[in-house]
mmCIF file of C-alpha atoms in Angstrom:
data_model
loop_
_atom_site.group_PDB
_atom_site.id
_atom_site.type_symbol
_atom_site.label_atom_id
_atom_site.label_comp_id
_atom_site.label_asym_id
_atom_site.label_seq_id
_atom_site.Cartn_x
_atom_site.Cartn_y
_atom_site.Cartn_z
ATOM 1 C CA UNK A 1 46.701 105.504 -57.966
ATOM 2 C CA UNK A 2 49.059 108.406 -59.020
ATOM 3 C CA UNK A 3 48.659 111.597 -56.712
ATOM 4 C CA UNK A 4 46.523 114.184 -58.328
ATOM 5 C CA UNK A 5 49.369 116.593 -57.790
ATOM 6 C CA UNK A 6 51.787 114.444 -59.689
ATOM 7 C CA UNK A 7 49.758 113.831 -62.653
ATOM 8 C CA UNK A 8 51.314 114.991 -65.711
ATOM 9 C CA UNK A 9 49.497 116.506 -68.820
ATOM 10 C CA UNK A 10 47.532 113.833 -70.918
ATOM 11 C CA UNK A 11 49.623 113.988 -74.228
ATOM 12 C CA UNK A 12 53.197 112.551 -74.661
ATOM 13 C CA UNK A 13 56.184 114.625 -73.616
ATOM 14 C CA UNK A 14 59.779 114.321 -74.796
ATOM 15 C CA UNK A 15 61.991 112.132 -72.839
ATOM 16 C CA UNK A 16 64.716 114.150 -70.635
ATOM 17 C CA UNK A 17 67.343 113.264 -73.328
ATOM 18 C CA UNK A 18 65.460 115.188 -75.871
ATOM 19 C CA UNK A 19 65.978 118.546 -74.154
ATOM 20 C CA UNK A 20 67.957 120.772 -71.890
ATOM 21 C CA UNK A 21 66.995 121.336 -68.214
ATOM 22 C CA UNK A 22 68.101 124.057 -65.532
ATOM 23 C CA UNK A 23 66.334 123.385 -62.172
ATOM 24 C CA UNK A 24 65.889 125.442 -58.946
ATOM 25 C CA UNK A 25 67.057 128.559 -60.102
ATOM 26 C CA UNK A 26 66.626 131.385 -57.772
ATOM 27 C CA UNK A 27 64.638 134.228 -58.719
ATOM 28 C CA UNK A 28 63.276 135.796 -55.600
ATOM 29 C CA UNK A 29 63.215 135.704 -51.899
ATOM 30 C CA UNK A 30 60.581 137.275 -49.848
ATOM 31 C CA UNK A 31 59.660 137.193 -46.005
ATOM 32 C CA UNK A 32 62.416 134.479 -45.733
ATOM 33 C CA UNK A 33 61.030 132.302 -48.540
ATOM 34 C CA UNK A 34 62.978 131.390 -51.538
ATOM 35 C CA UNK A 35 61.135 131.228 -54.822
ATOM 36 C CA UNK A 36 62.550 128.924 -57.514
ATOM 37 C CA UNK A 37 61.979 128.349 -61.482
ATOM 38 C CA UNK A 38 63.010 125.587 -63.798
ATOM 39 C CA UNK A 39 63.899 126.308 -67.428
ATOM 40 C CA UNK A 40 63.347 123.441 -70.217
ATOM 41 C CA UNK A 41 65.057 124.148 -73.613
ATOM 42 C CA UNK A 42 65.311 122.364 -77.216
ATOM 43 C CA UNK A 43 68.589 120.786 -77.687
ATOM 44 C CA UNK A 44 69.173 123.092 -80.597
ATOM 45 C CA UNK A 45 68.896 126.749 -79.661
ATOM 46 C CA UNK A 46 69.059 129.427 -82.288
ATOM 47 C CA UNK A 47 71.883 132.364 -81.917
ATOM 48 C CA UNK A 48 69.194 134.737 -80.348
ATOM 49 C CA UNK A 49 67.612 132.149 -78.063
ATOM 50 C CA UNK A 50 64.518 130.164 -78.314
ATOM 51 C CA UNK A 51 61.208 131.636 -77.827
ATOM 52 C CA UNK A 52 59.886 131.343 -74.379
ATOM 53 C CA UNK A 53 56.781 130.074 -72.703
ATOM 54 C CA UNK A 54 56.238 130.991 -69.047
ATOM 55 C CA UNK A 55 53.702 128.988 -67.151
ATOM 56 C CA UNK A 56 51.827 130.509 -64.217
ATOM 57 C CA UNK A 57 50.120 127.999 -61.911
ATOM 58 C CA UNK A 58 47.082 128.631 -60.009
ATOM 59 C CA UNK A 59 45.792 128.165 -56.136
ATOM 60 C CA UNK A 60 45.639 129.004 -53.497
ATOM 61 C CA UNK A 61 47.687 126.358 -52.406
ATOM 62 C CA UNK A 62 49.064 125.791 -48.854
ATOM 63 C CA UNK A 63 52.218 127.565 -48.307
ATOM 64 C CA UNK A 64 54.178 124.270 -48.064
ATOM 65 C CA UNK A 65 52.935 123.567 -51.406
ATOM 66 C CA UNK A 66 52.782 126.794 -53.067
ATOM 67 C CA UNK A 67 56.724 127.117 -52.309
ATOM 68 C CA UNK A 68 57.111 124.217 -54.688
ATOM 69 C CA UNK A 69 54.085 124.827 -57.232
ATOM 70 C CA UNK A 70 56.791 124.373 -60.202
ATOM 71 C CA UNK A 71 57.010 120.808 -58.860
ATOM 72 C CA UNK A 72 53.552 119.680 -59.716
ATOM 73 C CA UNK A 73 53.412 117.050 -62.526
ATOM 74 C CA UNK A 74 51.231 119.342 -64.703
ATOM 75 C CA UNK A 75 54.172 121.927 -64.973
ATOM 76 C CA UNK A 76 56.959 119.298 -64.956
ATOM 77 C CA UNK A 77 55.280 118.057 -68.141
ATOM 78 C CA UNK A 78 54.335 121.271 -69.674
ATOM 79 C CA UNK A 79 58.069 122.519 -69.518
ATOM 80 C CA UNK A 80 59.254 119.644 -71.630
ATOM 81 C CA UNK A 81 56.101 119.446 -74.113
ATOM 82 C CA UNK A 82 56.765 122.979 -75.382
ATOM 83 C CA UNK A 83 60.329 122.110 -76.214
ATOM 84 C CA UNK A 84 58.958 119.604 -78.798
ATOM 85 C CA UNK A 85 57.897 122.655 -80.752
ATOM 86 C CA UNK A 86 61.273 124.430 -80.531
ATOM 87 C CA UNK A 87 60.273 126.548 -77.560
ATOM 88 C CA UNK A 88 61.547 127.156 -74.027
ATOM 89 C CA UNK A 89 59.423 126.194 -71.127
ATOM 90 C CA UNK A 90 59.715 128.215 -67.927
ATOM 91 C CA UNK A 91 57.910 126.963 -64.790
ATOM 92 C CA UNK A 92 58.349 128.508 -61.414
ATOM 93 C CA UNK A 93 56.578 128.571 -57.909
ATOM 94 C CA UNK A 94 54.861 131.853 -56.504
ATOM 95 C CA UNK A 95 53.299 132.542 -53.277
ATOM 96 C CA UNK A 96 49.570 132.390 -53.799
ATOM 97 C CA UNK A 97 48.849 130.648 -50.718
ATOM 98 C CA UNK A 98 45.201 132.489 -49.773
ATOM 99 C CA UNK A 99 43.000 135.102 -50.865
ATOM 100 C CA UNK A 100 45.172 137.638 -48.953
ATOM 101 C CA UNK A 101 48.066 136.900 -51.033
ATOM 102 C CA UNK A 102 47.065 138.137 -54.459
ATOM 103 C CA UNK A 103 49.245 141.107 -54.278
ATOM 104 C CA UNK A 104 52.413 139.387 -52.883
ATOM 105 C CA UNK A 105 51.982 136.555 -55.306
ATOM 106 C CA UNK A 106 51.549 139.023 -58.175
ATOM 107 C CA UNK A 107 54.985 140.451 -57.262
ATOM 108 C CA UNK A 108 56.503 136.923 -57.599
ATOM 109 C CA UNK A 109 55.014 136.411 -60.844
ATOM 110 C CA UNK A 110 56.242 139.742 -61.988
ATOM 111 C CA UNK A 111 59.691 139.211 -60.590
ATOM 112 C CA UNK A 112 59.830 135.823 -62.241
ATOM 113 C CA UNK A 113 59.109 137.299 -65.817
ATOM 114 C CA UNK A 114 61.759 140.035 -65.142
ATOM 115 C CA UNK A 115 64.192 137.301 -63.984
ATOM 116 C CA UNK A 116 63.555 135.504 -67.517
ATOM 117 C CA UNK A 117 64.066 138.489 -69.553
ATOM 118 C CA UNK A 118 67.123 139.891 -67.616
ATOM 119 C CA UNK A 119 68.965 136.454 -67.653
ATOM 120 C CA UNK A 120 67.716 135.282 -71.215
ATOM 121 C CA UNK A 121 70.974 134.862 -72.819
ATOM 122 C CA UNK A 122 72.325 132.488 -70.404
ATOM 123 C CA UNK A 123 68.949 130.808 -70.395
ATOM 124 C CA UNK A 124 68.969 130.334 -73.894
ATOM 125 C CA UNK A 125 65.657 132.346 -74.439
ATOM 126 C CA UNK A 126 64.848 135.105 -76.723
ATOM 127 C CA UNK A 127 63.663 138.084 -74.243
ATOM 128 C CA UNK A 128 61.621 139.471 -77.124
ATOM 129 C CA UNK A 129 59.437 136.578 -78.162
ATOM 130 C CA UNK A 130 57.707 135.439 -74.789
ATOM 131 C CA UNK A 131 54.003 134.109 -74.282
ATOM 132 C CA UNK A 132 52.457 133.643 -70.887
ATOM 133 C CA UNK A 133 50.242 130.787 -69.902
ATOM 134 C CA UNK A 134 47.946 131.301 -66.952
ATOM 135 C CA UNK A 135 46.293 128.164 -65.579
ATOM 136 C CA UNK A 136 43.199 128.196 -63.473
ATOM 137 C CA UNK A 137 43.504 130.794 -60.769
ATOM 138 C CA UNK A 138 46.858 131.792 -62.267
ATOM 139 C CA UNK A 139 44.763 133.978 -64.591
ATOM 140 C CA UNK A 140 44.288 136.460 -61.719
ATOM 141 C CA UNK A 141 48.075 137.545 -62.529
ATOM 142 C CA UNK A 142 47.023 138.642 -66.197
ATOM 143 C CA UNK A 143 45.787 142.043 -65.759
ATOM 144 C CA UNK A 144 49.136 143.901 -65.192
ATOM 145 C CA UNK A 145 50.662 142.423 -68.250
ATOM 146 C CA UNK A 146 47.687 143.707 -70.285
ATOM 147 C CA UNK A 147 47.750 146.917 -68.843
ATOM 148 C CA UNK A 148 51.334 147.480 -70.040
ATOM 149 C CA UNK A 149 51.356 145.573 -73.032
ATOM 150 C CA UNK A 150 55.004 145.088 -73.155
ATOM 151 C CA UNK A 151 56.102 144.441 -76.816
ATOM 152 C CA UNK A 152 58.018 141.343 -75.950
ATOM 153 C CA UNK A 153 54.479 139.782 -74.908
ATOM 154 C CA UNK A 154 53.387 137.942 -78.214
ATOM 155 C CA UNK A 155 50.475 135.699 -77.010
ATOM 156 C CA UNK A 156 48.581 134.767 -73.776
ATOM 157 C CA UNK A 157 47.181 131.421 -73.297
ATOM 158 C CA UNK A 158 44.272 130.848 -70.613
ATOM 159 C CA UNK A 159 43.408 127.441 -69.413
ATOM 160 C CA UNK A 160 40.101 127.318 -67.466
ATOM 161 C CA UNK A 161 41.384 130.567 -65.891
ATOM 162 C CA UNK A 162 39.815 132.669 -62.840
ATOM 163 C CA UNK A 163 40.394 136.066 -64.523
ATOM 164 C CA UNK A 164 40.068 138.331 -61.236
ATOM 165 C CA UNK A 165 40.314 137.938 -57.738
ATOM 166 C CA UNK A 166 36.499 139.112 -57.340
ATOM 167 C CA UNK A 167 35.465 135.938 -58.826
ATOM 168 C CA UNK A 168 36.797 133.760 -55.948
ATOM 169 C CA UNK A 169 34.682 135.963 -53.681
ATOM 170 C CA UNK A 170 31.701 135.201 -55.889
ATOM 171 C CA UNK A 171 32.239 131.755 -55.806
ATOM 172 C CA UNK A 172 32.166 131.642 -52.117
ATOM 173 C CA UNK A 173 36.090 130.925 -51.347
ATOM 174 C CA UNK A 174 35.994 134.063 -49.003
ATOM 175 C CA UNK A 175 36.494 137.789 -48.811
ATOM 176 C CA UNK A 176 38.826 139.458 -51.262
ATOM 177 C CA UNK A 177 39.707 142.947 -50.376
ATOM 178 C CA UNK A 178 38.910 146.009 -52.752
ATOM 179 C CA UNK A 179 42.288 146.981 -53.765
ATOM 180 C CA UNK A 180 43.005 143.295 -54.964
ATOM 181 C CA UNK A 181 39.837 143.390 -56.827
ATOM 182 C CA UNK A 182 40.384 146.635 -58.483
ATOM 183 C CA UNK A 183 44.194 146.453 -59.598
ATOM 184 C CA UNK A 184 43.941 142.579 -60.709
ATOM 185 C CA UNK A 185 40.791 143.096 -62.700
ATOM 186 C CA UNK A 186 41.963 142.652 -66.442
ATOM 187 C CA UNK A 187 38.654 143.779 -68.197
ATOM 188 C CA UNK A 188 39.499 147.678 -68.143
ATOM 189 C CA UNK A 189 42.632 146.858 -70.278
ATOM 190 C CA UNK A 190 40.748 144.848 -72.968
ATOM 191 C CA UNK A 191 40.917 147.868 -75.446
ATOM 192 C CA UNK A 192 41.736 148.856 -78.962
ATOM 193 C CA UNK A 193 44.049 148.887 -80.846
ATOM 194 C CA UNK A 194 43.930 145.290 -81.302
ATOM 195 C CA UNK A 195 47.305 145.483 -83.231
ATOM 196 C CA UNK A 196 49.306 146.198 -80.067
ATOM 197 C CA UNK A 197 47.657 143.462 -78.048
ATOM 198 C CA UNK A 198 48.933 139.789 -77.561
ATOM 199 C CA UNK A 199 47.065 137.239 -79.167
ATOM 200 C CA UNK A 200 44.860 135.102 -77.103
ATOM 201 C CA UNK A 201 44.035 131.360 -76.889
ATOM 202 C CA UNK A 202 41.218 130.624 -74.157
ATOM 203 C CA UNK A 203 40.318 127.095 -73.266
ATOM 204 C CA UNK A 204 36.983 126.659 -71.524
ATOM 205 C CA UNK A 205 36.496 123.579 -69.350
ATOM 206 C CA UNK A 206 32.514 122.962 -69.850
ATOM 207 C CA UNK A 207 32.007 121.363 -66.719
ATOM 208 C CA UNK A 208 33.456 124.175 -64.687
ATOM 209 C CA UNK A 209 31.727 126.678 -62.586
ATOM 210 C CA UNK A 210 29.279 128.842 -64.644
ATOM 211 C CA UNK A 211 31.020 132.155 -63.417
ATOM 212 C CA UNK A 212 34.433 131.030 -64.396
ATOM 213 C CA UNK A 213 33.057 130.285 -67.963
ATOM 214 C CA UNK A 214 31.000 133.624 -68.164
ATOM 215 C CA UNK A 215 34.160 135.609 -67.316
ATOM 216 C CA UNK A 216 36.163 133.764 -70.142
ATOM 217 C CA UNK A 217 33.388 134.160 -72.634
ATOM 218 C CA UNK A 218 32.964 137.863 -71.631
ATOM 219 C CA UNK A 219 36.970 138.339 -72.251
ATOM 220 C CA UNK A 220 36.547 136.739 -75.675
ATOM 221 C CA UNK A 221 33.735 138.754 -76.708
ATOM 222 C CA UNK A 222 35.320 141.986 -75.370
ATOM 223 C CA UNK A 223 38.441 141.166 -76.856
ATOM 224 C CA UNK A 224 37.256 140.470 -80.568
ATOM 225 C CA UNK A 225 35.069 143.797 -80.416
ATOM 226 C CA UNK A 226 38.454 145.434 -79.575
ATOM 227 C CA UNK A 227 40.079 144.171 -82.643
ATOM 228 C CA UNK A 228 42.163 141.331 -80.744
ATOM 229 C CA UNK A 229 43.302 138.085 -82.219
ATOM 230 C CA UNK A 230 41.528 135.346 -80.284
ATOM 231 C CA UNK A 231 41.164 131.563 -80.461
ATOM 232 C CA UNK A 232 38.404 130.072 -78.357
ATOM 233 C CA UNK A 233 38.372 126.332 -77.485
ATOM 234 C CA UNK A 234 35.252 124.721 -75.601
ATOM 235 C CA UNK A 235 35.752 121.428 -73.983
ATOM 236 C CA UNK A 236 31.996 120.592 -73.275
ATOM 237 C CA UNK A 237 32.667 117.741 -71.192
ATOM 238 C CA UNK A 238 35.767 118.801 -69.652
ATOM 239 C CA UNK A 239 36.409 119.354 -66.039
ATOM 240 C CA UNK A 240 38.394 122.163 -64.308
ATOM 241 C CA UNK A 241 42.082 120.640 -64.942
ATOM 242 C CA UNK A 242 41.029 118.617 -68.072
ATOM 243 C CA UNK A 243 44.457 118.671 -69.126
ATOM 244 C CA UNK A 244 45.910 116.406 -66.418
ATOM 245 C CA UNK A 245 42.698 114.658 -65.582
ATOM 246 C CA UNK A 246 40.642 113.836 -68.747
ATOM 247 C CA UNK A 247 42.633 111.939 -71.373
ATOM 248 C CA UNK A 248 39.895 112.368 -73.969
ATOM 249 C CA UNK A 249 40.550 113.291 -77.729
ATOM 250 C CA UNK A 250 39.236 116.880 -76.977
ATOM 251 C CA UNK A 251 41.779 117.463 -74.204
ATOM 252 C CA UNK A 252 44.710 116.109 -76.399
ATOM 253 C CA UNK A 253 43.360 118.174 -79.279
ATOM 254 C CA UNK A 254 43.476 121.344 -77.231
ATOM 255 C CA UNK A 255 46.768 120.691 -75.738
ATOM 256 C CA UNK A 256 48.332 120.024 -79.132
ATOM 257 C CA UNK A 257 46.792 122.958 -80.733
ATOM 258 C CA UNK A 258 48.038 125.044 -77.976
ATOM 259 C CA UNK A 259 51.655 124.048 -78.682
ATOM 260 C CA UNK A 260 51.086 124.981 -82.503
ATOM 261 C CA UNK A 261 49.502 128.177 -81.373
ATOM 262 C CA UNK A 262 52.524 129.134 -79.494
ATOM 263 C CA UNK A 263 54.790 128.421 -82.165
ATOM 264 C CA UNK A 264 52.848 130.431 -84.745
ATOM 265 C CA UNK A 265 52.757 133.589 -82.400
ATOM 266 C CA UNK A 266 56.204 133.534 -81.188
ATOM 267 C CA UNK A 267 57.730 133.250 -84.719
ATOM 268 C CA UNK A 268 55.671 135.990 -86.041
ATOM 269 C CA UNK A 269 57.768 139.136 -87.364
ATOM 270 C CA UNK A 270 58.402 141.505 -84.391
ATOM 271 C CA UNK A 271 57.173 144.412 -86.090
ATOM 272 C CA UNK A 272 53.572 143.186 -85.766
#
């Protein structure tokens, strides 16, 4: 049987001959650990670069695995998947290895995004048209981007995301200190005007923990009330990780719609 960590997403992805790949790009060193990323690009790149999609994996993962988070089959298929929509896909490893590592991993995530924007020209990416995809506990790194609302952030996708560190404590995973809970809570930043906010696509796994889904629905309702553009998909029978573990029609529909959504938002006029 295929290893759970090696499973790709449950929709077809392009063959390696159909996209370009730059692998193991060094973007940060921290405490003697080197953090790397891979960039997948369409074979035809416009003069200003392809719009980019940056995937943020979850955890916590053991340090030995966290350092290679980008190598999970989920991300090695996500990156090529978006190239079929004319987008660049970025996957990277970060150091979310335990409940005491949220702030360190936040620094990794922000460094990775900064690297993409700083090196966008050589990577074939448009630095002003980016979307962030937060998967599972990768959702805990959403708050800083909502706080600053950078103009390059055109959209955010949340796949069965844990939106705040405190939720892991509520789920019985352990104790999370107050600083991490306060600084990585996205809800205070879901405010008007919606016109300056990224578009949101949220995918809920119906068989997930009730507390995870309650937070996702709260985010949806708060964002809609604040005038944000929100698209919400519920997968009633979907487990956490449905995009790699549940090859149902609903899983495939959500993945295919996600790629279309990314293209729609990343190709909108920059003045929106």
